[in-house]
Amino acid sequence: MRQSDIVVIGGSAAGLTAAITARRGYADRKVLIVRREQQVLIPCGIPYIFGTVGSPQKNLISDAVLEKNGIELLLAEATDIDRERKAVHTTAGEVGYERLVLATGSRPTMLPISGCDLDGVYAIVKDVEYLGKLQRRLETARNVAVIGGGFIGVEFADEINKAGDKHVTVVEVAPHCLSLAYDEEFCVEMEKVIASRGIDIRTSARVARIEGVGKVERVVLSDGSAVEADVVIMGVGAVAAVDLAKKAGLHVGLTGGITVDRTMRTSDESIFACGDCAEKTSFFGGRPSPLKLASIATFEARIAGANLFGIRRENAGTVGVWSTALGGTALATAGLTETMAQERGYDVVASTVEGPNRHPGGMPGAANTRVKLVFERHSGVILGGQVMGDAAAGEIINAVSACVQKKMTAEDIAMFQVGTHPALTASPVVYHVVNAAEMAIQQMTERGA
Amino acid sequence: MAKILIIDDDPDFVLALRVPLEARGFAVEEAGSAEEGIQKVLSVRPDLVILDVMMPAGYEGFDVARAIREQHGLKDLPIVILTSLHDKHQVPYRFAPDETYLPVDVFLDKPVKAEALVKTVEDLLGERREEPKHPL
């Protein structure tokens, strides 16, 4: 039987990062990745296969990183885990382990409606061959319906629309696209951007069924109207892939992920789990969180990989940080929106600041940037933030996320010592994040006075 | 004693679930069709429903779940839905609980081990206890 100190099942964002972290933390230990896929897609790059990037082959994680980090690779499917003997059964024989990391990812979900199994209806499956088929199908499509107006649905719609010869419609059940991550005013702005690019949006639209003879022809909505479609793409979320963990008798939580503690250890002390397959808890209150993002997966993998032979890191919960971009407009979020915070019962103070991200505003490259921060009124602790602007929004939100993770107060943020430059940032007098904190403090003080 | 209603047209499967559930102190009721299932939801008032998707008329279980939650307003009645759809059709995707389209608490793939199902039921009803190895 082949033997490795550490075996990682899964070679995408979580598995790879767990393996690299394990090698860094335990340099004398052998690390082996057992991976089913010949080629691994960059998960966040999948929508861009259908426009900007051009093909699944141009959206791959290179295996060179394995060699560089001294990680062994076994291309095989793990079929069972013998926890007594500490061995993984694979299609290429048994592999023994001292510590096992499960990074088996997720599977896309499909709406349970009539016609979901018609030819031409696709889920977003992370598989080179499957996406290649979808790409070929799209070449001759005239009408494309994307069901789900979250960031993946919106990005798919925009990339497919770039071909210029298709009519693309986004169908979203909520009153606004992107509303699970952004407050309404940001969603409305982004919907204007989507519409300006020639994409139709149907919001508050529940899908009743998908119709067609042999292949998909239209999506029928519950108000009786129909969206013509020769391809339907479901961007409606994903569920943890836990077949192997269940088979091995590991505890699986009610949201469907493998139960892990804050050290990412499963109900078996020698087995860790991270990424989409692992159960998550919210940073805010500790309830289960269904969020699945590559950035969360790699964060959890850095915890799991570090803790294999001794606890070094703990997971404080999922903050939820991500961004999207359509053309030159970027939208980014971290933590709770104002609406989400209110729904959870926080007494909220929110402040929004808008202005150019250069100074003076006429400097080349200046773009209007809007920053909204959300605080808990009594403690002044930041709960979240949203940024809309140019590409810099993606990095501004990462700074906001650091504030959220460290539970900084509005006062801490107002006292930031920021570096500014006319060609690079907003003015130090009106620096967005600092100013938003100052305005929030003013609101807190006025009410208390 | 918590009451569990099993809605499934396969008597062997119902029996296989009934035994371990009763052994753990649950009272078990059963219904062999979607229509009978909804009637019993209203008459028996179970604490939890276990529902099979593949009734003879297709994806009826999905409709039963929606009827329980939407038409009859039983929004807090826990529903566990069971299916062999994924395995039977070998699809690369999964059906999953969804507030709008599939209002159930847990979606389990058949074959499901009775032990795992009992654990899920106990989780949902707040009756599962674990003895931690360490106090902290």
Short mmCIF file of N, CA, C and O in Angstrom, two decimals, chain A residues 1-7 32 85-89 93-100:
data_model
loop_
_atom_site.label_atom_id
_atom_site.label_comp_id
_atom_site.label_asym_id
_atom_site.label_seq_id
_atom_site.Cartn_x
_atom_site.Cartn_y
_atom_site.Cartn_z
N MET A 1 0.85 -1.21 0.00
CA MET A 1 0.00 0.00 0.00
C MET A 1 0.88 1.25 0.00
O MET A 1 1.83 1.35 0.77
N ARG A 2 0.53 2.17 -0.89
CA ARG A 2 1.26 3.44 -0.93
C ARG A 2 0.98 4.20 0.38
O ARG A 2 -0.12 4.13 0.92
N GLN A 3 1.97 4.92 0.87
CA GLN A 3 1.82 5.60 2.15
C GLN A 3 2.26 7.05 2.04
O GLN A 3 3.26 7.36 1.39
N SER A 4 1.51 7.94 2.66
CA SER A 4 1.93 9.34 2.73
C SER A 4 1.54 9.88 4.11
O SER A 4 0.52 9.47 4.66
N ASP A 5 2.37 10.78 4.67
CA ASP A 5 2.03 11.33 5.98
C ASP A 5 0.69 12.06 5.91
O ASP A 5 -0.16 11.95 6.78
N ILE A 6 0.58 12.86 4.84
CA ILE A 6 -0.63 13.67 4.66
C ILE A 6 -1.23 13.36 3.30
O ILE A 6 -0.53 13.43 2.28
N VAL A 7 -2.50 13.02 3.29
CA VAL A 7 -3.20 12.81 2.02
C VAL A 7 -4.31 13.85 1.93
O VAL A 7 -5.07 14.05 2.88
N LEU A 32 0.55 14.13 -0.31
CA LEU A 32 0.04 13.58 -1.57
C LEU A 32 -1.38 14.10 -1.83
O LEU A 32 -2.23 14.04 -0.95
N ARG A 85 -8.06 1.60 9.49
CA ARG A 85 -6.70 1.32 8.99
C ARG A 85 -6.03 2.59 8.47
O ARG A 85 -4.90 2.55 8.01
N LYS A 86 -6.73 3.70 8.52
CA LYS A 86 -6.23 4.98 8.00
C LYS A 86 -5.75 4.81 6.56
O LYS A 86 -4.56 5.01 6.24
N ALA A 87 -6.67 4.41 5.72
CA ALA A 87 -6.34 4.20 4.30
C ALA A 87 -7.48 4.70 3.43
O ALA A 87 -8.65 4.58 3.78
N VAL A 88 -7.09 5.28 2.29
CA VAL A 88 -8.08 5.73 1.31
C VAL A 88 -8.08 4.74 0.15
O VAL A 88 -7.02 4.42 -0.38
N HIS A 89 -9.27 4.25 -0.19
CA HIS A 89 -9.39 3.40 -1.38
C HIS A 89 -9.53 4.31 -2.57
O HIS A 89 -10.37 5.21 -2.56
N GLY A 93 -5.67 2.11 -6.43
CA GLY A 93 -5.14 1.37 -5.29
C GLY A 93 -5.28 2.12 -3.98
O GLY A 93 -5.80 3.24 -3.94
N GLU A 94 -4.80 1.47 -2.91
CA GLU A 94 -4.96 2.05 -1.57
C GLU A 94 -3.84 3.01 -1.24
O GLU A 94 -2.70 2.83 -1.66
N VAL A 95 -4.17 4.03 -0.46
CA VAL A 95 -3.16 4.98 0.01
C VAL A 95 -3.34 5.14 1.53
O VAL A 95 -4.43 5.49 1.99
N GLY A 96 -2.27 4.89 2.27
CA GLY A 96 -2.33 5.06 3.72
C GLY A 96 -2.01 6.49 4.11
O GLY A 96 -1.29 7.19 3.41
N TYR A 97 -2.57 6.93 5.25
CA TYR A 97 -2.32 8.31 5.70
C TYR A 97 -2.15 8.37 7.21
O TYR A 97 -2.62 7.48 7.93
N GLU A 98 -1.49 9.42 7.67
CA GLU A 98 -1.53 9.75 9.09
C GLU A 98 -2.60 10.80 9.33
O GLU A 98 -3.32 10.78 10.31
N ARG A 99 -2.62 11.79 8.42
CA ARG A 99 -3.66 12.82 8.47
C ARG A 99 -4.28 12.93 7.09
O ARG A 99 -3.57 12.91 6.07
N LEU A 100 -5.59 13.10 7.08
CA LEU A 100 -6.32 13.18 5.82
C LEU A 100 -7.05 14.52 5.76
O LEU A 100 -7.63 14.95 6.76
#
